Coordinates of C-alpha atoms and ligand atoms in Angstrom, one line a residue:
Chain A
X1 CA 48.5 71.3 53.4
X2 CA 49.0 73.1 56.7
X3 CA 51.7 75.1 55.0
X4 CA 49.3 76.5 52.5
X5 CA 46.7 77.2 55.2
X6 CA 49.4 79.2 56.9
X7 CA 50.1 81.0 53.7
X8 CA 46.4 81.8 53.2
X9 CA 46.2 83.1 56.7
X10 CA 49.3 85.2 56.0
X11 CA 47.6 86.6 52.9
X12 CA 44.6 87.5 55.0
X13 CA 46.5 89.2 57.7
X14 CA 48.8 91.0 55.3
X15 CA 45.8 92.8 53.7
X16 CA 44.3 93.3 57.1
X17 CA 47.2 95.6 57.9
X18 CA 46.2 98.0 55.2
X19 CA 43.3 99.5 57.1
X20 CA 43.3 102.9 55.4
X21 CA 43.4 101.3 51.9
X22 CA 40.5 99.1 52.9
X23 CA 38.5 102.0 54.2
X24 CA 39.2 104.0 51.0
X25 CA 38.2 101.0 48.9
X26 CA 35.0 100.6 50.8
X27 CA 34.2 104.2 50.1
X28 CA 35.1 104.0 46.4
X29 CA 33.1 100.8 45.9
X30 CA 30.0 102.4 47.6
X31 CA 30.2 105.5 45.5
X32 CA 30.7 103.5 42.3
X33 CA 27.8 101.3 43.3
X34 CA 25.5 104.3 43.6
X35 CA 26.5 105.6 40.2
X36 CA 26.0 102.3 38.6
X37 CA 22.7 101.8 40.5
X38 CA 21.2 105.1 39.1
X39 CA 22.4 104.2 35.6
X40 CA 20.8 100.8 35.9
X41 CA 17.5 102.4 37.2
X42 CA 17.4 104.7 34.2
X43 CA 18.1 101.8 31.9
X44 CA 15.6 99.4 33.4
X45 CA 12.9 102.2 33.5
X46 CA 13.4 102.4 29.8
X47 CA 13.6 98.6 29.1
X48 CA 12.0 96.7 32.0
X49 CA 13.0 93.1 32.1
X50 CA 16.3 93.8 30.3
X51 CA 18.5 90.7 30.3
X52 CA 15.7 88.8 32.1
X53 CA 16.1 90.9 35.3
X54 CA 13.5 93.1 36.9
X55 CA 14.7 96.3 38.3
X56 CA 15.3 95.1 41.8
X57 CA 17.3 92.1 40.5
X58 CA 19.3 94.4 38.3
X59 CA 20.2 96.5 41.4
X60 CA 21.1 93.4 43.3
X61 CA 23.4 92.6 40.5
X62 CA 25.1 96.0 40.8
X63 CA 25.7 95.7 44.5
X64 CA 26.8 92.1 44.2
X65 CA 29.4 93.4 41.7
X66 CA 30.6 96.0 44.2
X67 CA 30.7 93.3 46.9
X68 CA 33.0 91.2 44.7
X69 CA 35.1 93.9 43.0
X70 CA 38.0 93.5 45.4
X71 CA 37.6 89.8 46.4
X72 CA 37.4 88.5 42.8
X73 CA 39.8 91.2 41.6
X74 CA 37.5 92.3 38.8
X75 CA 40.0 95.0 37.9
X76 CA 42.8 92.5 37.8
X77 CA 46.1 93.1 39.5
X78 CA 46.9 92.2 43.1
X79 CA 49.4 89.4 43.3
X80 CA 50.0 89.2 39.6
X81 CA 51.6 92.7 39.7
X82 CA 53.7 91.4 42.5
X83 CA 54.6 88.3 40.7
X84 CA 55.6 90.3 37.6
X85 CA 57.8 92.6 39.6
X86 CA 59.4 89.6 41.4
X87 CA 60.2 88.1 38.0
X88 CA 61.6 91.3 36.6
X89 CA 63.8 92.1 39.6
X90 CA 64.9 88.5 40.0
X91 CA 63.3 88.0 43.4
X92 CA 61.5 85.1 41.9
X93 CA 64.7 83.2 42.5
X94 CA 63.8 83.1 46.2
X95 CA 60.4 81.7 45.4
X96 CA 61.9 79.0 43.2
X97 CA 64.5 77.5 45.4
X98 CA 62.1 76.9 48.3
X99 CA 60.5 73.5 48.6
X100 CA 57.1 74.8 47.8
X101 CA 54.8 74.7 44.8
X102 CA 54.8 78.2 43.3
X103 CA 51.3 78.1 42.0
X104 CA 49.8 76.7 45.2
X105 CA 51.7 79.2 47.2
X106 CA 50.3 82.2 45.3
X107 CA 46.8 80.6 45.2
X108 CA 46.8 80.2 48.9
X109 CA 48.0 83.7 49.5
X110 CA 45.4 85.1 47.0
X111 CA 42.5 83.2 48.5
X112 CA 43.5 84.6 51.9
X113 CA 43.5 88.0 50.5
X114 CA 40.1 87.4 48.8
X115 CA 38.6 86.2 52.1
X116 CA 39.8 89.4 53.8
X117 CA 38.5 91.6 51.1
X118 CA 35.2 89.9 50.8
X119 CA 34.6 90.7 54.5
X120 CA 36.5 94.0 54.6
X121 CA 35.6 95.5 51.3
X122 CA 32.5 93.5 50.2
X123 CA 30.1 93.4 53.1
X124 CA 29.8 97.2 53.6
X125 CA 28.9 98.2 50.1
X126 CA 26.4 95.4 49.8
X127 CA 24.8 96.5 53.1
X128 CA 24.8 100.1 51.9
X129 CA 23.1 99.0 48.7
X130 CA 20.5 97.0 50.6
X131 CA 19.7 99.9 52.8
X132 CA 19.4 102.5 50.0
X133 CA 17.6 100.3 47.4
X134 CA 15.1 97.6 47.3
X135 CA 17.3 94.6 46.6
X136 CA 16.2 91.0 45.7
X137 CA 18.4 89.4 48.3
X138 CA 17.5 85.8 49.3
X139 CA 16.1 84.9 52.7
X140 CA 17.4 81.3 52.6
X141 CA 20.7 80.8 54.4
X142 CA 21.3 77.8 52.1
X143 CA 21.2 80.1 49.1
X144 CA 23.8 82.4 50.8
X145 CA 26.0 79.4 51.4
X146 CA 25.8 78.3 47.8
X147 CA 26.5 81.8 46.8
X148 CA 29.7 81.8 48.9
X149 CA 30.8 78.6 47.3
X150 CA 30.2 80.1 43.9
X151 CA 32.2 83.2 44.9
X152 CA 35.1 81.0 46.1
X153 CA 35.1 79.2 42.8
X154 CA 35.0 82.5 41.0
X155 CA 38.0 83.7 43.1
X156 CA 40.0 80.6 42.0
X157 CA 39.2 81.3 38.3
X158 CA 40.2 84.9 38.9
X159 CA 43.4 83.7 40.4
X160 CA 44.2 81.3 37.6
X161 CA 43.6 84.0 35.0
X162 CA 45.9 86.5 36.8
X163 CA 48.5 83.8 37.4
X164 CA 48.8 83.5 33.6
X165 CA 49.0 87.3 33.3
X166 CA 51.7 87.3 36.0
X167 CA 53.8 84.6 34.3
X168 CA 53.8 86.6 31.1
X169 CA 56.6 88.7 32.7
X170 CA 58.9 85.8 32.1
X171 CA 58.7 86.6 28.4
X172 CA 57.8 90.3 28.3
X173 CA 60.1 93.0 29.6
X174 CA 57.1 95.2 30.1
X175 CA 53.8 93.6 30.9
X176 CA 51.8 96.9 31.0
X177 CA 50.0 96.1 27.8
X178 CA 49.0 92.6 28.9
X179 CA 47.8 94.0 32.3
X180 CA 45.6 96.6 30.7
X181 CA 44.1 94.2 28.2
X182 CA 43.3 91.6 30.9
X183 CA 41.8 94.2 33.2
X184 CA 39.6 95.4 30.3
X185 CA 38.5 91.8 29.5
X186 CA 37.8 91.1 33.2
X187 CA 35.8 94.3 33.7
X188 CA 33.6 93.7 30.7
X189 CA 33.3 89.9 30.5
X190 CA 32.7 89.4 34.2
X191 CA 29.5 91.4 33.8
X192 CA 30.6 94.1 36.1
X193 CA 29.5 96.9 33.7
X194 CA 26.4 95.2 32.5
X195 CA 25.0 91.7 33.1
X196 CA 26.2 89.5 30.2
X197 CA 22.6 88.3 29.7
X198 CA 21.8 91.7 28.3
X199 CA 23.8 91.1 25.2
X200 CA 21.8 89.5 22.4
X201 CA 22.7 86.7 20.0
X202 CA 25.9 84.9 19.6
X203 CA 28.0 87.5 21.3
X204 CA 25.9 87.2 24.5
X205 CA 26.1 83.4 24.2
X206 CA 29.9 83.4 23.9
X207 CA 30.3 86.1 26.6
X208 CA 28.5 83.9 29.1
X209 CA 30.8 80.9 28.3
X210 CA 34.1 82.7 28.8
X211 CA 35.9 82.2 32.1
X212 CA 35.4 85.8 33.3
X213 CA 31.7 85.1 33.7
X214 CA 32.6 82.8 36.5
X215 CA 33.9 85.9 38.4
X216 CA 30.6 87.8 38.8
X217 CA 27.8 86.7 36.4
X218 CA 27.5 83.2 37.8
X219 CA 27.7 84.1 41.5
X220 CA 25.3 86.9 41.0
X221 CA 22.8 84.6 39.3
X222 CA 23.3 82.1 42.0
X223 CA 22.4 84.7 44.6
X224 CA 19.4 85.8 42.6
X225 CA 18.2 82.2 42.4
X226 CA 18.3 82.0 38.6
X227 CA 20.0 78.6 38.8
X228 CA 18.1 75.9 40.5
X229 CA 18.6 72.1 40.9
X230 CA 20.5 70.7 38.0
X231 CA 21.0 74.1 36.6
X232 CA 22.7 75.2 39.8
X233 CA 25.0 72.2 39.6
X234 CA 25.8 73.0 36.0
X235 CA 26.6 76.6 36.9
X236 CA 29.0 75.5 39.7
X237 CA 30.4 72.9 37.4
X238 CA 31.0 75.5 34.8
X239 CA 33.1 77.5 37.3
X240 CA 35.0 74.5 38.5
X241 CA 35.8 73.4 35.0
X242 CA 37.3 76.7 34.1
X243 CA 39.2 76.7 37.4
X244 CA 40.7 73.4 36.6
X245 CA 41.5 74.1 33.0
X246 CA 43.1 77.5 33.8
X247 CA 45.1 76.1 36.7
X248 CA 46.4 73.3 34.6
X249 CA 47.3 75.8 31.9
X250 CA 49.1 77.9 34.5
X251 CA 51.1 74.9 35.6
X252 CA 52.1 74.1 32.0
X253 CA 53.2 77.7 31.4
X254 CA 55.0 77.7 34.8
X255 CA 56.9 74.6 33.8
X256 CA 58.0 76.1 30.5
X257 CA 58.9 79.4 32.2
X258 CA 61.0 77.8 35.0
X259 CA 62.8 75.5 32.6
X260 CA 64.0 78.3 30.5
X261 CA 64.0 80.5 33.6
X262 CA 65.8 83.7 33.2
X263 CA 66.3 84.9 36.7
X264 CA 67.3 88.5 36.2
X265 CA 70.1 90.3 37.8
X266 CA 72.6 89.6 40.6
Chain B
X1 CA 90.7 63.0 51.0
X2 CA 87.7 64.4 52.8
X3 CA 84.2 64.0 51.4
X4 CA 83.3 66.7 48.9
X5 CA 79.9 68.4 49.5
X6 CA 80.0 70.7 46.5
X7 CA 81.5 69.5 43.2
X8 CA 81.6 71.5 40.0
X9 CA 83.1 70.1 36.9
X10 CA 83.6 72.4 33.9
X11 CA 80.3 74.1 34.8
X12 CA 79.1 76.6 32.3
X13 CA 76.2 79.0 31.9
X14 CA 75.5 81.0 28.8
X15 CA 72.6 83.5 28.7
X16 CA 71.1 84.4 25.4
X17 CA 70.0 88.0 25.3
X18 CA 68.2 89.7 22.5
X19 CA 69.1 93.3 21.9
X20 CA 67.2 95.7 19.8
X21 CA 69.2 96.8 16.8
X22 CA 67.3 99.3 14.8
X23 CA 63.5 99.5 14.5
X24 CA 62.5 95.8 14.1
X25 CA 65.7 93.9 14.0
X26 CA 66.9 92.1 17.1
X27 CA 70.3 90.6 17.5
X28 CA 71.0 87.5 19.5
X29 CA 73.8 87.9 21.9
X30 CA 75.5 85.4 24.1
X31 CA 76.7 86.2 27.6
X32 CA 79.1 83.6 29.0
X33 CA 78.3 84.2 32.7
X34 CA 80.1 81.1 33.9
X35 CA 82.8 79.5 31.7
X36 CA 84.0 76.1 32.6
X37 CA 84.5 76.4 36.3
X38 CA 85.7 73.3 38.3
X39 CA 86.2 73.1 42.0
X40 CA 85.2 71.0 45.0
X41 CA 84.5 72.0 48.6
X42 CA 85.0 69.4 51.3
X43 CA 82.4 69.1 54.1
X44 CA 82.8 71.6 56.9
X45 CA 84.9 74.1 54.9
X46 CA 84.1 77.8 54.8
X47 CA 85.1 79.2 51.4
X48 CA 85.1 82.7 50.0
X49 CA 84.0 83.1 46.4
X50 CA 85.0 86.6 45.3
X51 CA 85.2 88.6 42.2
X52 CA 84.2 92.0 40.7
X53 CA 80.7 92.8 39.7
X54 CA 79.3 90.7 36.9
X55 CA 82.0 88.1 37.4
X56 CA 79.5 85.2 37.6
X57 CA 79.2 84.7 41.4
X58 CA 75.5 84.8 41.7
X59 CA 75.0 82.8 38.5
X60 CA 77.2 80.0 40.1
X61 CA 75.2 80.1 43.3
X62 CA 71.9 79.9 41.4
X63 CA 73.2 76.8 39.6
X64 CA 74.2 75.4 43.0
X65 CA 70.7 75.9 44.3
X66 CA 69.1 74.4 41.2
X67 CA 67.1 77.5 40.1
X68 CA 69.3 77.8 37.0
X69 CA 70.0 74.9 34.8
X70 CA 73.7 74.8 33.7
X71 CA 74.4 75.1 29.9
X72 CA 77.1 72.5 30.3
X73 CA 79.3 70.6 32.7
X74 CA 78.4 68.8 35.9
X75 CA 77.4 69.9 39.3
X76 CA 76.6 68.0 42.5
X77 CA 75.7 69.3 45.9
X78 CA 75.4 66.8 48.7
X79 CA 75.3 64.1 46.1
X80 CA 72.3 65.6 44.3
X81 CA 71.9 67.2 40.9
X82 CA 70.5 70.6 41.9
X83 CA 68.3 71.4 38.9
X84 CA 66.9 67.9 38.7
X85 CA 66.4 67.4 42.4
X86 CA 65.7 70.9 43.5
X87 CA 63.1 70.1 46.1
X88 CA 65.1 67.4 47.7
X89 CA 68.2 69.6 47.7
X90 CA 66.2 72.5 49.3
X91 CA 65.9 70.5 52.4
X92 CA 69.6 70.2 52.8
X93 CA 70.8 73.7 51.8
X94 CA 70.2 77.2 53.1
X95 CA 70.5 80.3 50.9
X96 CA 70.8 83.9 51.7
X97 CA 70.8 86.5 48.8
X98 CA 72.0 89.7 50.3
X99 CA 69.9 91.9 48.0
X100 CA 66.7 89.9 48.3
X101 CA 64.6 88.7 51.2
X102 CA 62.9 85.5 51.9
X103 CA 60.9 87.1 54.7
X104 CA 57.3 88.0 54.6
X105 CA 57.4 91.7 53.9
X106 CA 54.2 93.0 55.6
X107 CA 54.1 90.6 58.5
X108 CA 56.1 90.2 61.8
X109 CA 59.4 88.4 61.5
X110 CA 58.0 85.6 63.7
X111 CA 55.4 84.7 61.1
X112 CA 58.1 84.1 58.5
X113 CA 59.8 81.6 60.8
X114 CA 56.5 79.7 61.3
X115 CA 56.3 79.5 57.6
X116 CA 59.8 78.1 57.4
X117 CA 58.8 75.5 60.0
X118 CA 55.9 74.3 57.8
X119 CA 57.8 74.6 54.6
X120 CA 60.7 72.5 55.7
X121 CA 58.6 70.3 57.9
X122 CA 60.8 71.0 61.0
X123 CA 59.6 69.2 64.1
X124 CA 58.7 71.5 66.9
X125 CA 61.5 70.8 69.4
X126 CA 64.2 71.2 66.8
X127 CA 62.5 74.3 65.4
X128 CA 62.4 75.8 69.0
X129 CA 66.0 75.0 69.6
X130 CA 67.3 76.4 66.3
X131 CA 65.1 79.5 66.5
X132 CA 66.2 80.2 70.1
X133 CA 69.8 79.8 69.2
X134 CA 69.6 82.2 66.2
X135 CA 67.5 84.7 68.1
X136 CA 70.1 84.7 70.8
X137 CA 73.2 84.8 68.7
X138 CA 71.8 87.2 66.1
X139 CA 70.1 89.4 68.6
X140 CA 66.7 89.1 67.1
X141 CA 64.7 89.0 70.3
X142 CA 63.3 92.5 70.1
X143 CA 62.6 92.2 66.4
X144 CA 60.4 89.1 66.3
X145 CA 57.1 91.1 66.5
X146 CA 58.2 93.8 64.1
X147 CA 56.9 93.7 60.5
X148 CA 59.8 93.0 58.2
X149 CA 59.3 96.1 56.2
X150 CA 60.2 98.2 59.3
X151 CA 63.5 96.5 59.8
X152 CA 66.8 98.1 59.0
X153 CA 68.9 96.4 56.3
X154 CA 71.2 94.9 59.0
X155 CA 68.3 93.7 61.0
X156 CA 66.6 92.2 58.0
X157 CA 69.8 90.5 56.9
X158 CA 70.2 88.9 60.4
X159 CA 66.5 87.8 60.1
X160 CA 67.2 86.3 56.7
X161 CA 70.2 84.4 57.9
X162 CA 68.2 82.9 60.8
X163 CA 65.5 81.9 58.3
X164 CA 68.0 80.0 56.2
X165 CA 69.2 78.0 59.1
X166 CA 66.1 76.8 60.9
X167 CA 66.1 73.5 59.0
X168 CA 69.7 72.7 59.9
X169 CA 71.1 72.8 56.3
X170 CA 74.4 71.0 55.7
X171 CA 75.4 73.7 53.2
X172 CA 74.9 77.4 53.4
X173 CA 75.3 79.8 50.5
X174 CA 75.5 83.4 51.2
X175 CA 75.5 85.8 48.3
X176 CA 76.9 89.2 49.4
X177 CA 75.6 88.9 53.0
X178 CA 77.4 92.0 54.2
X179 CA 76.6 94.3 51.3
X180 CA 75.3 97.6 52.6
X181 CA 75.6 96.7 56.2
X182 CA 76.9 99.0 58.9
X183 CA 80.1 98.0 60.7
X184 CA 78.4 96.6 63.8
X185 CA 76.0 94.5 61.8
X186 CA 78.9 93.2 59.6
X187 CA 80.8 92.2 62.7
X188 CA 77.8 90.4 64.2
X189 CA 77.1 88.5 61.0
X190 CA 80.8 87.5 60.7
X191 CA 80.9 86.3 64.2
X192 CA 77.8 84.3 63.8
X193 CA 79.0 82.6 60.6
X194 CA 82.3 81.8 62.2
X195 CA 80.6 80.1 65.1
X196 CA 78.2 78.3 62.8
X197 CA 81.0 76.8 60.8
X198 CA 83.2 76.0 63.8
X199 CA 80.6 74.5 66.1
X200 CA 78.1 72.9 63.7
X201 CA 80.4 72.1 60.9
X202 CA 78.1 73.7 58.3
X203 CA 79.8 74.0 54.9
X204 CA 79.7 77.7 53.9
X205 CA 80.2 79.3 50.5
X206 CA 80.3 83.0 50.7
X207 CA 80.4 85.5 48.0
X208 CA 81.5 89.0 48.8
X209 CA 83.0 92.2 47.7
X210 CA 84.5 92.9 51.0
X211 CA 87.9 91.3 51.5
X212 CA 87.6 91.9 55.2
X213 CA 84.9 89.2 55.3
X214 CA 87.3 86.8 53.8
X215 CA 90.2 87.9 56.0
X216 CA 88.1 87.1 59.1
X217 CA 86.2 84.0 58.0
X218 CA 87.8 82.0 55.2
X219 CA 91.0 80.1 55.0
X220 CA 90.4 79.4 51.4
X221 CA 89.3 81.9 48.8
X222 CA 88.4 81.4 45.1
X223 CA 88.6 84.3 42.8
X224 CA 86.3 84.4 39.7
X225 CA 86.6 86.9 36.9
X226 CA 84.7 87.0 33.6
X227 CA 83.2 83.6 34.5
X228 CA 86.5 81.9 35.0
X229 CA 88.2 80.7 38.2
X230 CA 91.5 82.7 38.3
X231 CA 92.7 81.8 41.8
X232 CA 92.1 79.1 44.4
X233 CA 94.1 79.2 47.6
X234 CA 94.6 81.1 50.8
X235 CA 94.2 84.9 51.1
X236 CA 97.9 85.3 51.9
X237 CA 98.8 83.7 48.6
X238 CA 96.5 85.9 46.7
X239 CA 98.1 89.0 48.2
X240 CA 101.5 87.6 47.5
X241 CA 100.8 87.0 43.8
X242 CA 99.2 90.4 43.4
X243 CA 101.7 92.2 45.7
X244 CA 98.7 93.9 47.0
X245 CA 98.8 96.4 49.8
X246 CA 96.7 97.1 52.8
X247 CA 96.2 100.6 53.9
X248 CA 96.6 102.0 57.4
X249 CA 94.5 105.1 57.9
X250 CA 96.0 107.2 60.7
X251 CA 94.7 110.3 62.5
X252 CA 97.3 112.4 64.2
X253 CA 96.8 115.1 66.8
X254 CA 97.7 117.7 64.3
X255 CA 98.6 118.2 60.7
X256 CA 102.1 116.7 60.0
X257 CA 104.3 116.4 57.0
X258 CA 104.1 112.9 55.4
X259 CA 105.5 110.5 58.1
X260 CA 108.1 107.9 57.4
X261 CA 108.3 104.5 59.0
X262 CA 109.9 101.3 58.0
X263 CA 107.8 98.8 56.1
X264 CA 105.2 101.4 54.9
X265 CA 105.0 104.4 52.7
X266 CA 102.6 107.4 52.9
X267 CA 100.4 107.5 49.9
X268 CA 98.1 110.4 50.8
X269 CA 97.6 113.1 53.4
X270 CA 94.6 115.2 54.2
X271 CA 94.8 117.5 57.3
X272 CA 95.7 115.5 60.3
X273 CA 94.9 112.2 58.5
X274 CA 97.4 110.2 56.5
X275 CA 97.1 107.0 54.5
X276 CA 100.0 104.5 54.7
X277 CA 100.4 101.5 52.4
X278 CA 102.1 98.3 53.5
X279 CA 102.2 94.8 52.0
X280 CA 99.0 92.9 52.5
X281 CA 100.8 89.8 53.6
X282 CA 102.7 91.6 56.4
X283 CA 101.5 92.3 59.9
X284 CA 100.3 95.9 60.7
X285 CA 101.7 95.7 64.3
X286 CA 105.4 96.8 63.7
X287 CA 104.2 99.7 61.6
X288 CA 101.7 100.8 64.3
X289 CA 104.3 100.4 67.0
X290 CA 106.9 102.5 65.1
X291 CA 104.2 105.2 64.4
X292 CA 103.1 105.3 68.1
X293 CA 106.7 105.7 69.3
X294 CA 107.4 108.7 67.1
X295 CA 104.2 110.5 66.4
X296 CA 101.1 111.7 68.4
X297 CA 98.5 109.2 67.4
X298 CA 94.8 109.7 67.9
X299 CA 93.2 106.9 66.0
X300 CA 93.9 104.4 63.3
X301 CA 92.2 101.7 61.2
X302 CA 93.3 99.1 58.6
X303 CA 91.7 98.8 55.2
X304 CA 91.8 95.7 53.1
X305 CA 92.6 96.2 49.4
X306 CA 89.7 96.4 47.0
X307 CA 89.0 93.2 45.2
X308 CA 89.2 95.0 41.9
X309 CA 92.7 96.2 42.8
X310 CA 93.8 92.7 43.8
X311 CA 92.6 91.2 40.6
X312 CA 94.1 94.0 38.5
X313 CA 97.4 93.4 40.2
X314 CA 97.1 89.7 39.7
X315 CA 96.9 90.1 36.0
X316 CA 99.7 92.7 36.0
X317 CA 101.9 90.2 37.9
X318 CA 101.0 87.2 35.7
Ligands
ADP1 N1 69.3 86.4 33.5 C1 70.3 86.9 32.8 N2 70.3 87.2 31.5 C2 71.3 87.7 30.9 N3 72.5 87.9 31.4 C3 72.7 87.7 32.7 C4 71.6 87.2 33.5 N4 72.0 87.0 34.8 C5 73.3 87.4 34.8 N5 73.7 87.8 33.6 C6 75.0 88.2 33.2 O1 76.0 87.3 33.6 C7 77.1 87.9 34.1 C8 77.4 87.4 35.6 O2 76.4 87.9 36.4 P1 76.3 87.5 38.0 O3 76.5 86.1 38.1 O4 75.1 88.2 38.5 O5 77.6 88.3 38.5 P2 78.1 88.6 40.0 O6 77.1 88.0 40.9 O7 79.4 88.1 40.1 O8 78.1 90.1 40.1 C9 76.9 89.4 34.0 O9 77.5 89.8 32.9 C10 75.4 89.5 34.0 O10 75.1 90.6 33.2
MG2 MG1 75.9 88.9 42.4

């Protein structure tokens, strides 16, 4: 266990060395947040109460999204690109002979990264949003704590999804298509572009039950206090269930991949 | 008979590759990377495993670590079946892949070693001792706080070798550990490996392109070509079979007509520099003495034959 704690700390510090990239990310997230915020204002002026949010809740949703973009990797990528390139260059050989669990190793490293990026890239945009707009942020510290728990679960789900994307490189010589497709799914079905509750009927129902909603929709609703009591437990349980299912799936795929492992090159 | 640490019995590995043939059609294609290789390595031996590019060296090593499952035959390392007992085996072997690194790219070298300590569950005193020793012998002291991505290839390689040894492996595999290194780094790595084998009795299997590595380190050398073992014996014997030649590169004070000395012949001249070939099994000393007596020498160096040449000659001789 201490090994994986060390790996997580390494993931944290590794991203901490990229100061300029972090600053650039903060700037981009903030600008993107303002653009989305004004779009939402226009939309909610036209349709007040859309998706069950008032305008200030909708804006809170926008800035929560900006806060989580990097941490929950709403655009995909991160370690999965690295995993793919290690598979295609054959460097995966190194990861495989060591007495460690490949999935836990990457999970630890990615959670370390997520923690750094939640602080480094998430806090400032959220603060900027809170200064510029009237957000519906909770006063209760407990609510913030539960929000953090929900974010952590979302990050695990995000990891598990991207782990599958990463492993696809064992079968595909060029994973670009898979990466683009998964990024698109993640951007849309996390609720980053529009809260999923906005979509009517069966489509909306389904969208809210897909794993990507654990990345942003659920944590944002937890922060907004839309889940209380049993409902809150159900929301967290929903995230945990997807995390477990997807991690198990990742393990199964990993077992198949390493059994027929094709470690490329010399 | 000494105890064998590495045992291979008719080991095979066949890769199936699919090649695109036309618009939709794909053809299955088998690559026999390793074809029925058998050998044993007794405990404490340092063996060279050489052969041209694509001969199957890395594939063999991958099967010996357990990351590739053999297509046939039997393999045992330290009594374990590598692919079945990979994690148990990992505690007992060390691996260095010359073209890859096990170190944490963005973080200081020191951090990677802490990771190894946890990964292999090395107790603190043993870890300290081993790390200090490697740092000392591989000259890593000034590098410990440098991020790995800033290290030169030679520095990184030394860092990787240390990383592979912190858990006191009985067996060390090195896949092209000197590839791309400068002369000084190569010498340092060789000296370290020599001492490791001599003092600690670590069994070493070394693949290389560079016959000088073998010359200086290994009494025994195995040659593999097209996935088959074509020679197993000492280096002298290999040279004898192939009648291979070493080359003496000599710089004279000035341009001279091709020189003539007993036991060597001039094969090339370029300005004041001349290349003299002599049998690889013979000593360079008499040739050098004869040259020094009769010609104004400035500098000289000896080059080992290329592996490709040695193998080509072996076939020609057979
Ligand atoms: N994953 C793989 N898939 C298909 N062919 C491979 C794979 N790995 C190695 N080979 C082939 O097997 C042969 C031996 O490769 P390798 O063991 O890397 O040689 P060496 O290390 O001696 O240069 C080569 O022809 C190489 O192309
Ligand atoms: Mg190789």
